[in-house]
Amino acid sequence: MLREAAVGAGDLVVEVGCGTGRLTLPMAGLTPARVMGVDTEARMLDVARAKDVAGRVQWVRGSAYRLPVADGTAGLVVMVMVIHLLRQRTRAFGEARRVLRPGERAGQLCIWTFTPRHVEEFYLNAFFPSIAIIDRPRFPAVDVLSDELRRAGLARIRVEVREEVRRMEIAEVVDRVRGRYISTLAMLPPLEYRLGLQRLEEMLAQDRTIALSQRSEWAIISARK
Ligand SMILES: C[S@@+](CC[C@H](N)C(=O)[O-])C[C@H]1O[C@@H](n2cnc3c(N)ncnc32)[C@H](O)[C@@H]1O
């Protein structure tokens, strides 16, 4: 993302929905640009700030719909695992466009999200059948997202789809599900969540060597002002 947007010293990189800085901090280590992390949740920003011992990143509470950034000043705006949480995606894309630098060195928006195929093949679907129902509208096809980006006034849209396969031991899966590591788990009917977790816990009790394979499919979409 940093290379493609050709950001350097004097540029501004904004991560919208930065969470605990999982990506913001390594990103700040890779660029001399000024880096800002924006999130609506103060508690997320507190965790991020505590990790940022060098004070490399400017952590700001704010919303994707009203970024705390002046018009035309950012070289790169990043949204990783965030747009599924936005009810008005086109409005947020328009706001990203507002802060991007115009002109010959036009700023770039880069989005990472999951594809519809990822939703259909998600490794926990067998345990929680409602996950796919909840996530279908939150993770639309790349064509839908590209149209929304165009409607928001962005151009030169580029899409890349990447696959990632990972094996996870059953103990790790149970830990993740207990911690409701994805927002969808918190949206399940309580009984379905309890029964699915119970099945996973039984697998763990029977055989700790069981591993599940998680195949993720990412859509990486970039667009210019
Ligand atoms: C799944 S986390 C992803 C965090 C980070 N991008 C990462 O990949 O580790 C989504 C984050 O988006 C934030 N968020 C949700 N709605 C937002 C909004 N309207 N504006 C800014 N941040 C938002 C949440 O508070 C949360 O920290």
PDB file of C-alpha atoms and ligand atoms in Angstrom:
ATOM      1  CA  MET A   1       0.000   0.000   0.000  1.00  0.00           C
ATOM      2  CA  LEU A   2       2.770   2.414   0.982  1.00  0.00           C
ATOM      3  CA  ARG A   3       4.768   1.621  -2.147  1.00  0.00           C
ATOM      4  CA  GLU A   4       1.796   1.878  -4.478  1.00  0.00           C
ATOM      5  CA  ALA A   5       0.706   5.212  -2.996  1.00  0.00           C
ATOM      6  CA  ALA A   6       4.350   6.378  -3.214  1.00  0.00           C
ATOM      7  CA  VAL A   7       4.169   8.133   0.145  1.00  0.00           C
ATOM      8  CA  GLY A   8       7.324   9.514   1.686  1.00  0.00           C
ATOM      9  CA  ALA A   9       8.589  12.072   4.189  1.00  0.00           C
ATOM     10  CA  GLY A  10       6.194  15.007   4.421  1.00  0.00           C
ATOM     11  CA  ASP A  11       3.180  12.894   3.422  1.00  0.00           C
ATOM     12  CA  LEU A  12       0.270  11.903   5.632  1.00  0.00           C
ATOM     13  CA  VAL A  13      -1.044   8.329   5.994  1.00  0.00           C
ATOM     14  CA  VAL A  14      -4.396   7.882   7.757  1.00  0.00           C
ATOM     15  CA  GLU A  15      -5.655   4.526   8.977  1.00  0.00           C
ATOM     16  CA  VAL A  16      -9.417   4.713   9.480  1.00  0.00           C
ATOM     17  CA  GLY A  17     -10.700   2.218  12.067  1.00  0.00           C
ATOM     18  CA  CYS A  18      -7.169   1.583  13.339  1.00  0.00           C
ATOM     19  CA  GLY A  19      -8.350  -0.424  16.362  1.00  0.00           C
ATOM     20  CA  THR A  20      -5.450  -1.320  18.631  1.00  0.00           C
ATOM     21  CA  GLY A  21      -2.863  -0.341  16.026  1.00  0.00           C
ATOM     22  CA  ARG A  22      -2.218  -3.909  14.855  1.00  0.00           C
ATOM     23  CA  LEU A  23      -1.465  -2.556  11.380  1.00  0.00           C
ATOM     24  CA  THR A  24      -0.811   1.139  12.120  1.00  0.00           C
ATOM     25  CA  LEU A  25       2.330   0.521  14.153  1.00  0.00           C
ATOM     26  CA  PRO A  26       4.140  -1.798  11.716  1.00  0.00           C
ATOM     27  CA  MET A  27       3.068   0.542   8.911  1.00  0.00           C
ATOM     28  CA  ALA A  28       4.597   3.519  10.749  1.00  0.00           C
ATOM     29  CA  GLY A  29       7.834   1.534  11.006  1.00  0.00           C
ATOM     30  CA  LEU A  30       7.974   1.198   7.225  1.00  0.00           C
ATOM     31  CA  THR A  31       7.529   4.824   6.200  1.00  0.00           C
ATOM     32  CA  PRO A  32       8.966   8.227   7.079  1.00  0.00           C
ATOM     33  CA  ALA A  33       5.480   9.699   6.451  1.00  0.00           C
ATOM     34  CA  ARG A  34       3.359  11.128   9.269  1.00  0.00           C
ATOM     35  CA  VAL A  35       0.928   8.394  10.371  1.00  0.00           C
ATOM     36  CA  MET A  36      -2.451   8.956  11.999  1.00  0.00           C
ATOM     37  CA  GLY A  37      -4.739   6.274  13.454  1.00  0.00           C
ATOM     38  CA  VAL A  38      -8.441   7.175  13.699  1.00  0.00           C
ATOM     39  CA  ASP A  39     -11.048   5.138  15.561  1.00  0.00           C
ATOM     40  CA  THR A  40     -14.435   5.769  17.160  1.00  0.00           C
ATOM     41  CA  GLU A  41     -13.578   3.685  20.230  1.00  0.00           C
ATOM     42  CA  ALA A  42     -11.515   5.421  22.921  1.00  0.00           C
ATOM     43  CA  ARG A  43     -10.600   2.086  24.526  1.00  0.00           C
ATOM     44  CA  MET A  44      -9.096   0.792  21.273  1.00  0.00           C
ATOM     45  CA  LEU A  45      -7.022   3.966  20.981  1.00  0.00           C
ATOM     46  CA  ASP A  46      -5.838   3.628  24.609  1.00  0.00           C
ATOM     47  CA  VAL A  47      -4.456   0.156  23.848  1.00  0.00           C
ATOM     48  CA  ALA A  48      -2.825   1.438  20.646  1.00  0.00           C
ATOM     49  CA  ARG A  49      -1.265   4.427  22.425  1.00  0.00           C
ATOM     50  CA  ALA A  50       0.179   2.172  25.141  1.00  0.00           C
ATOM     51  CA  LYS A  51       1.901   0.037  22.490  1.00  0.00           C
ATOM     52  CA  ASP A  52       3.305   3.087  20.690  1.00  0.00           C
ATOM     53  CA  VAL A  53       6.225   3.680  23.063  1.00  0.00           C
ATOM     54  CA  ALA A  54       8.083   5.789  20.484  1.00  0.00           C
ATOM     55  CA  GLY A  55       5.022   8.040  20.032  1.00  0.00           C
ATOM     56  CA  ARG A  56       5.355   7.514  16.305  1.00  0.00           C
ATOM     57  CA  VAL A  57       1.625   7.644  15.493  1.00  0.00           C
ATOM     58  CA  GLN A  58      -0.927  10.373  16.117  1.00  0.00           C
ATOM     59  CA  TRP A  59      -3.956   8.576  17.637  1.00  0.00           C
ATOM     60  CA  VAL A  60      -7.195  10.494  17.192  1.00  0.00           C
ATOM     61  CA  ARG A  61     -10.758   9.673  18.150  1.00  0.00           C
ATOM     62  CA  GLY A  62     -12.951  10.224  15.136  1.00  0.00           C
ATOM     63  CA  SER A  63     -15.328   8.698  12.669  1.00  0.00           C
ATOM     64  CA  ALA A  64     -14.983   7.412   9.115  1.00  0.00           C
ATOM     65  CA  TYR A  65     -17.837   9.804   8.272  1.00  0.00           C
ATOM     66  CA  ARG A  66     -16.064  12.875   9.654  1.00  0.00           C
ATOM     67  CA  LEU A  67     -12.306  12.435   9.604  1.00  0.00           C
ATOM     68  CA  PRO A  68     -10.213  14.781  11.751  1.00  0.00           C
ATOM     69  CA  VAL A  69      -8.131  15.657   8.690  1.00  0.00           C
ATOM     70  CA  ALA A  70      -8.074  18.772   6.483  1.00  0.00           C
ATOM     71  CA  ASP A  71      -9.213  18.663   2.842  1.00  0.00           C
ATOM     72  CA  GLY A  72      -6.724  17.329   0.290  1.00  0.00           C
ATOM     73  CA  THR A  73      -3.893  16.547   2.728  1.00  0.00           C
ATOM     74  CA  ALA A  74      -3.516  12.742   2.834  1.00  0.00           C
ATOM     75  CA  GLY A  75      -1.346  10.692   0.494  1.00  0.00           C
ATOM     76  CA  LEU A  76      -2.885   7.395   1.638  1.00  0.00           C
ATOM     77  CA  VAL A  77      -6.063   6.451   3.498  1.00  0.00           C
ATOM     78  CA  VAL A  78      -6.284   2.846   4.657  1.00  0.00           C
ATOM     79  CA  MET A  79      -9.385   0.900   5.750  1.00  0.00           C
ATOM     80  CA  VAL A  80      -8.557  -2.657   6.819  1.00  0.00           C
ATOM     81  CA  MET A  81     -11.383  -4.846   8.142  1.00  0.00           C
ATOM     82  CA  VAL A  82     -13.572  -1.828   8.722  1.00  0.00           C
ATOM     83  CA  ILE A  83     -16.041  -1.334   5.880  1.00  0.00           C
ATOM     84  CA  HIS A  84     -18.211  -4.275   7.034  1.00  0.00           C
ATOM     85  CA  LEU A  85     -18.941  -2.148  10.121  1.00  0.00           C
ATOM     86  CA  LEU A  86     -20.047   0.915   8.142  1.00  0.00           C
ATOM     87  CA  ARG A  87     -23.745   1.318   7.383  1.00  0.00           C
ATOM     88  CA  GLN A  88     -23.096   4.068   4.842  1.00  0.00           C
ATOM     89  CA  ARG A  89     -20.062   2.916   2.896  1.00  0.00           C
ATOM     90  CA  THR A  90     -20.408   5.370   0.000  1.00  0.00           C
ATOM     91  CA  ARG A  91     -20.587   8.252   2.458  1.00  0.00           C
ATOM     92  CA  ALA A  92     -17.383   7.060   4.163  1.00  0.00           C
ATOM     93  CA  PHE A  93     -15.663   6.658   0.774  1.00  0.00           C
ATOM     94  CA  GLY A  94     -16.698  10.242  -0.061  1.00  0.00           C
ATOM     95  CA  GLU A  95     -15.181  11.419   3.204  1.00  0.00           C
ATOM     96  CA  ALA A  96     -11.929   9.581   2.392  1.00  0.00           C
ATOM     97  CA  ARG A  97     -11.946  11.300  -1.013  1.00  0.00           C
ATOM     98  CA  ARG A  98     -12.300  14.689   0.683  1.00  0.00           C
ATOM     99  CA  VAL A  99      -9.072  14.252   2.672  1.00  0.00           C
ATOM    100  CA  LEU A 100      -7.034  12.742  -0.179  1.00  0.00           C
ATOM    101  CA  ARG A 101      -4.511  14.905  -1.998  1.00  0.00           C
ATOM    102  CA  PRO A 102      -5.717  16.006  -5.441  1.00  0.00           C
ATOM    103  CA  GLY A 103      -3.711  16.565  -8.608  1.00  0.00           C
ATOM    104  CA  GLU A 104      -0.819  14.820 -10.287  1.00  0.00           C
ATOM    105  CA  ARG A 105       0.287  13.003  -7.122  1.00  0.00           C
ATOM    106  CA  ALA A 106      -3.310  12.136  -6.230  1.00  0.00           C
ATOM    107  CA  GLY A 107      -3.768  10.386  -2.897  1.00  0.00           C
ATOM    108  CA  GLN A 108      -4.966   6.784  -2.697  1.00  0.00           C
ATOM    109  CA  LEU A 109      -7.609   4.950  -0.701  1.00  0.00           C
ATOM    110  CA  CYS A 110      -6.832   1.301   0.032  1.00  0.00           C
ATOM    111  CA  ILE A 111      -9.435  -1.098   1.414  1.00  0.00           C
ATOM    112  CA  TRP A 112      -8.995  -4.637   2.698  1.00  0.00           C
ATOM    113  CA  THR A 113     -12.108  -6.710   3.201  1.00  0.00           C
ATOM    114  CA  PHE A 114     -13.306 -10.299   2.774  1.00  0.00           C
ATOM    115  CA  THR A 115     -14.937 -11.520  -0.431  1.00  0.00           C
ATOM    116  CA  PRO A 116     -18.413 -13.167  -0.618  1.00  0.00           C
ATOM    117  CA  ARG A 117     -16.613 -16.474  -1.265  1.00  0.00           C
ATOM    118  CA  HIS A 118     -14.798 -16.071   2.034  1.00  0.00           C
ATOM    119  CA  VAL A 119     -18.158 -15.630   3.776  1.00  0.00           C
ATOM    120  CA  GLU A 120     -19.642 -18.742   2.134  1.00  0.00           C
ATOM    121  CA  GLU A 121     -16.615 -20.906   2.946  1.00  0.00           C
ATOM    122  CA  PHE A 122     -15.840 -19.535   6.407  1.00  0.00           C
ATOM    123  CA  TYR A 123     -14.450 -22.291   8.636  1.00  0.00           C
ATOM    124  CA  LEU A 124     -16.918 -21.644  11.476  1.00  0.00           C
ATOM    125  CA  ASN A 125     -20.059 -21.818   9.297  1.00  0.00           C
ATOM    126  CA  ALA A 126     -20.552 -25.493  10.192  1.00  0.00           C
ATOM    127  CA  PHE A 127     -20.768 -24.543  13.876  1.00  0.00           C
ATOM    128  CA  PHE A 128     -22.710 -21.274  13.556  1.00  0.00           C
ATOM    129  CA  PRO A 129     -25.059 -21.373  10.516  1.00  0.00           C
ATOM    130  CA  SER A 130     -26.194 -17.744  10.983  1.00  0.00           C
ATOM    131  CA  ILE A 131     -22.696 -16.330  10.419  1.00  0.00           C
ATOM    132  CA  ALA A 132     -23.107 -16.419   6.626  1.00  0.00           C
ATOM    133  CA  ILE A 133     -26.592 -14.869   6.834  1.00  0.00           C
ATOM    134  CA  ILE A 134     -25.302 -11.981   8.956  1.00  0.00           C
ATOM    135  CA  ASP A 135     -22.134 -11.450   6.918  1.00  0.00           C
ATOM    136  CA  ARG A 136     -23.505 -11.642   3.340  1.00  0.00           C
ATOM    137  CA  PRO A 137     -24.622  -7.973   3.254  1.00  0.00           C
ATOM    138  CA  ARG A 138     -21.566  -6.818   5.230  1.00  0.00           C
ATOM    139  CA  PHE A 139     -19.081  -8.272   2.722  1.00  0.00           C
ATOM    140  CA  PRO A 140     -20.449  -7.450  -0.749  1.00  0.00           C
ATOM    141  CA  ALA A 141     -18.924  -8.369  -4.125  1.00  0.00           C
ATOM    142  CA  VAL A 142     -16.008  -6.287  -5.374  1.00  0.00           C
ATOM    143  CA  ASP A 143     -18.203  -4.985  -8.228  1.00  0.00           C
ATOM    144  CA  VAL A 144     -20.617  -3.499  -5.703  1.00  0.00           C
ATOM    145  CA  LEU A 145     -17.760  -1.867  -3.793  1.00  0.00           C
ATOM    146  CA  SER A 146     -16.173  -0.567  -7.007  1.00  0.00           C
ATOM    147  CA  ASP A 147     -19.504   1.071  -7.979  1.00  0.00           C
ATOM    148  CA  GLU A 148     -19.761   2.681  -4.563  1.00  0.00           C
ATOM    149  CA  LEU A 149     -16.212   4.023  -4.864  1.00  0.00           C
ATOM    150  CA  ARG A 150     -17.036   5.495  -8.288  1.00  0.00           C
ATOM    151  CA  ARG A 151     -20.205   7.073  -6.899  1.00  0.00           C
ATOM    152  CA  ALA A 152     -18.080   8.631  -4.161  1.00  0.00           C
ATOM    153  CA  GLY A 153     -16.004  10.292  -6.888  1.00  0.00           C
ATOM    154  CA  LEU A 154     -12.965   8.016  -6.780  1.00  0.00           C
ATOM    155  CA  ALA A 155     -11.237   6.725  -9.910  1.00  0.00           C
ATOM    156  CA  ARG A 156      -8.535   4.335 -11.173  1.00  0.00           C
ATOM    157  CA  ILE A 157     -10.018   1.465  -9.176  1.00  0.00           C
ATOM    158  CA  ARG A 158      -7.827  -1.602  -8.902  1.00  0.00           C
ATOM    159  CA  VAL A 159      -8.866  -4.928  -7.363  1.00  0.00           C
ATOM    160  CA  GLU A 160      -6.653  -7.742  -6.174  1.00  0.00           C
ATOM    161  CA  VAL A 161      -7.939 -10.949  -4.600  1.00  0.00           C
ATOM    162  CA  ARG A 162      -5.619 -12.846  -2.288  1.00  0.00           C
ATOM    163  CA  GLU A 163      -5.967 -16.186  -0.590  1.00  0.00           C
ATOM    164  CA  GLU A 164      -4.533 -17.157   2.773  1.00  0.00           C
ATOM    165  CA  VAL A 165      -4.731 -20.661   4.236  1.00  0.00           C
ATOM    166  CA  ARG A 166      -4.044 -21.251   7.890  1.00  0.00           C
ATOM    167  CA  ARG A 167      -4.313 -24.285  10.166  1.00  0.00           C
ATOM    168  CA  MET A 168      -5.478 -23.612  13.673  1.00  0.00           C
ATOM    169  CA  GLU A 169      -5.340 -25.962  16.617  1.00  0.00           C
ATOM    170  CA  ILE A 170      -8.703 -26.584  18.221  1.00  0.00           C
ATOM    171  CA  ALA A 171      -7.538 -24.912  21.477  1.00  0.00           C
ATOM    172  CA  GLU A 172      -6.849 -21.686  19.565  1.00  0.00           C
ATOM    173  CA  VAL A 173     -10.227 -21.865  17.822  1.00  0.00           C
ATOM    174  CA  VAL A 174     -12.032 -22.305  21.161  1.00  0.00           C
ATOM    175  CA  ASP A 175     -10.088 -19.376  22.643  1.00  0.00           C
ATOM    176  CA  ARG A 176     -10.980 -17.139  19.728  1.00  0.00           C
ATOM    177  CA  VAL A 177     -14.656 -18.057  19.769  1.00  0.00           C
ATOM    178  CA  ARG A 178     -14.865 -17.601  23.562  1.00  0.00           C
ATOM    179  CA  GLY A 179     -13.399 -14.105  23.081  1.00  0.00           C
ATOM    180  CA  ARG A 180     -15.862 -13.413  20.221  1.00  0.00           C
ATOM    181  CA  TYR A 181     -12.874 -12.453  18.090  1.00  0.00           C
ATOM    182  CA  ILE A 182     -15.041 -11.387  15.149  1.00  0.00           C
ATOM    183  CA  SER A 183     -17.971  -8.989  15.515  1.00  0.00           C
ATOM    184  CA  THR A 184     -20.316 -11.516  13.855  1.00  0.00           C
ATOM    185  CA  LEU A 185     -20.055 -13.874  16.852  1.00  0.00           C
ATOM    186  CA  ALA A 186     -21.508 -11.134  19.064  1.00  0.00           C
ATOM    187  CA  MET A 187     -24.448 -10.784  16.658  1.00  0.00           C
ATOM    188  CA  LEU A 188     -25.505 -14.467  16.750  1.00  0.00           C
ATOM    189  CA  PRO A 189     -28.657 -15.634  18.537  1.00  0.00           C
ATOM    190  CA  PRO A 190     -27.370 -16.460  22.077  1.00  0.00           C
ATOM    191  CA  LEU A 191     -28.491 -20.108  21.905  1.00  0.00           C
ATOM    192  CA  GLU A 192     -26.752 -20.687  18.565  1.00  0.00           C
ATOM    193  CA  TYR A 193     -23.556 -19.182  19.975  1.00  0.00           C
ATOM    194  CA  ARG A 194     -23.710 -21.396  23.085  1.00  0.00           C
ATOM    195  CA  LEU A 195     -24.405 -24.594  21.125  1.00  0.00           C
ATOM    196  CA  GLY A 196     -21.660 -23.902  18.559  1.00  0.00           C
ATOM    197  CA  LEU A 197     -19.123 -23.134  21.274  1.00  0.00           C
ATOM    198  CA  GLN A 198     -20.184 -26.286  23.154  1.00  0.00           C
ATOM    199  CA  ARG A 199     -19.494 -28.430  20.055  1.00  0.00           C
ATOM    200  CA  LEU A 200     -16.039 -26.886  19.683  1.00  0.00           C
ATOM    201  CA  GLU A 201     -15.312 -27.394  23.400  1.00  0.00           C
ATOM    202  CA  GLU A 202     -16.342 -31.057  23.102  1.00  0.00           C
ATOM    203  CA  MET A 203     -13.925 -31.508  20.188  1.00  0.00           C
ATOM    204  CA  LEU A 204     -11.173 -29.964  22.310  1.00  0.00           C
ATOM    205  CA  ALA A 205     -11.980 -32.260  25.253  1.00  0.00           C
ATOM    206  CA  GLN A 206     -11.928 -35.347  22.978  1.00  0.00           C
ATOM    207  CA  ASP A 207      -8.701 -34.667  21.097  1.00  0.00           C
ATOM    208  CA  ARG A 208      -6.426 -31.661  21.520  1.00  0.00           C
ATOM    209  CA  THR A 209      -4.541 -32.512  18.307  1.00  0.00           C
ATOM    210  CA  ILE A 210      -7.525 -31.662  16.090  1.00  0.00           C
ATOM    211  CA  ALA A 211      -6.799 -28.717  13.789  1.00  0.00           C
ATOM    212  CA  LEU A 212      -9.183 -26.724  11.592  1.00  0.00           C
ATOM    213  CA  SER A 213      -8.166 -25.220   8.294  1.00  0.00           C
ATOM    214  CA  GLN A 214      -9.153 -21.610   7.698  1.00  0.00           C
ATOM    215  CA  ARG A 215      -9.125 -20.433   4.111  1.00  0.00           C
ATOM    216  CA  SER A 216      -9.471 -16.651   3.881  1.00  0.00           C
ATOM    217  CA  GLU A 217     -10.062 -14.709   0.707  1.00  0.00           C
ATOM    218  CA  TRP A 218      -9.216 -11.007   0.812  1.00  0.00           C
ATOM    219  CA  ALA A 219     -10.267  -8.295  -1.596  1.00  0.00           C
ATOM    220  CA  ILE A 220      -7.720  -5.496  -1.717  1.00  0.00           C
ATOM    221  CA  ILE A 221      -9.193  -2.514  -3.507  1.00  0.00           C
ATOM    222  CA  SER A 222      -7.399   0.720  -4.233  1.00  0.00           C
ATOM    223  CA  ALA A 223      -8.729   3.928  -5.778  1.00  0.00           C
ATOM    224  CA  ARG A 224      -7.372   7.398  -6.472  1.00  0.00           C
ATOM    225  CA  LYS A 225      -8.849  10.836  -6.075  1.00  0.00           C
TER     226      LYS A 225
HETATM  227  C1  LIG B   1     -12.194  -5.215  13.131  1.00  0.00           C
HETATM  228  S1  LIG B   1     -11.445  -3.760  13.781  1.00  0.00           S
HETATM  229  C2  LIG B   1     -10.055  -3.584  12.682  1.00  0.00           C
HETATM  230  C3  LIG B   1      -8.935  -2.810  13.301  1.00  0.00           C
HETATM  231  C4  LIG B   1      -7.689  -2.668  12.428  1.00  0.00           C
HETATM  232  N1  LIG B   1      -7.960  -1.994  11.173  1.00  0.00           N
HETATM  233  C5  LIG B   1      -7.067  -4.016  12.173  1.00  0.00           C
HETATM  234  O1  LIG B   1      -7.132  -4.514  11.047  1.00  0.00           O
HETATM  235  O2  LIG B   1      -6.516  -4.597  13.123  1.00  0.00           O
HETATM  236  C6  LIG B   1     -12.546  -2.462  13.253  1.00  0.00           C
HETATM  237  C7  LIG B   1     -12.302  -1.124  13.920  1.00  0.00           C
HETATM  238  O3  LIG B   1     -13.103  -0.134  13.256  1.00  0.00           O
HETATM  239  C8  LIG B   1     -13.597   0.767  14.232  1.00  0.00           C
HETATM  240  N2  LIG B   1     -14.784   1.454  13.678  1.00  0.00           N
HETATM  241  C9  LIG B   1     -16.045   0.985  13.539  1.00  0.00           C
HETATM  242  N3  LIG B   1     -16.836   1.905  12.984  1.00  0.00           N
HETATM  243  C10 LIG B   1     -16.063   2.996  12.756  1.00  0.00           C
HETATM  244  C11 LIG B   1     -16.306   4.292  12.219  1.00  0.00           C
HETATM  245  N4  LIG B   1     -17.536   4.647  11.790  1.00  0.00           N
HETATM  246  N5  LIG B   1     -15.300   5.166  12.142  1.00  0.00           N
HETATM  247  C12 LIG B   1     -14.053   4.828  12.581  1.00  0.00           C
HETATM  248  N6  LIG B   1     -13.759   3.619  13.115  1.00  0.00           N
HETATM  249  C13 LIG B   1     -14.744   2.718  13.209  1.00  0.00           C
HETATM  250  C14 LIG B   1     -13.898  -0.117  15.422  1.00  0.00           C
HETATM  251  O4  LIG B   1     -13.967   0.627  16.627  1.00  0.00           O
HETATM  252  C15 LIG B   1     -12.707  -1.086  15.381  1.00  0.00           C
HETATM  253  O5  LIG B   1     -11.636  -0.625  16.161  1.00  0.00           O
END
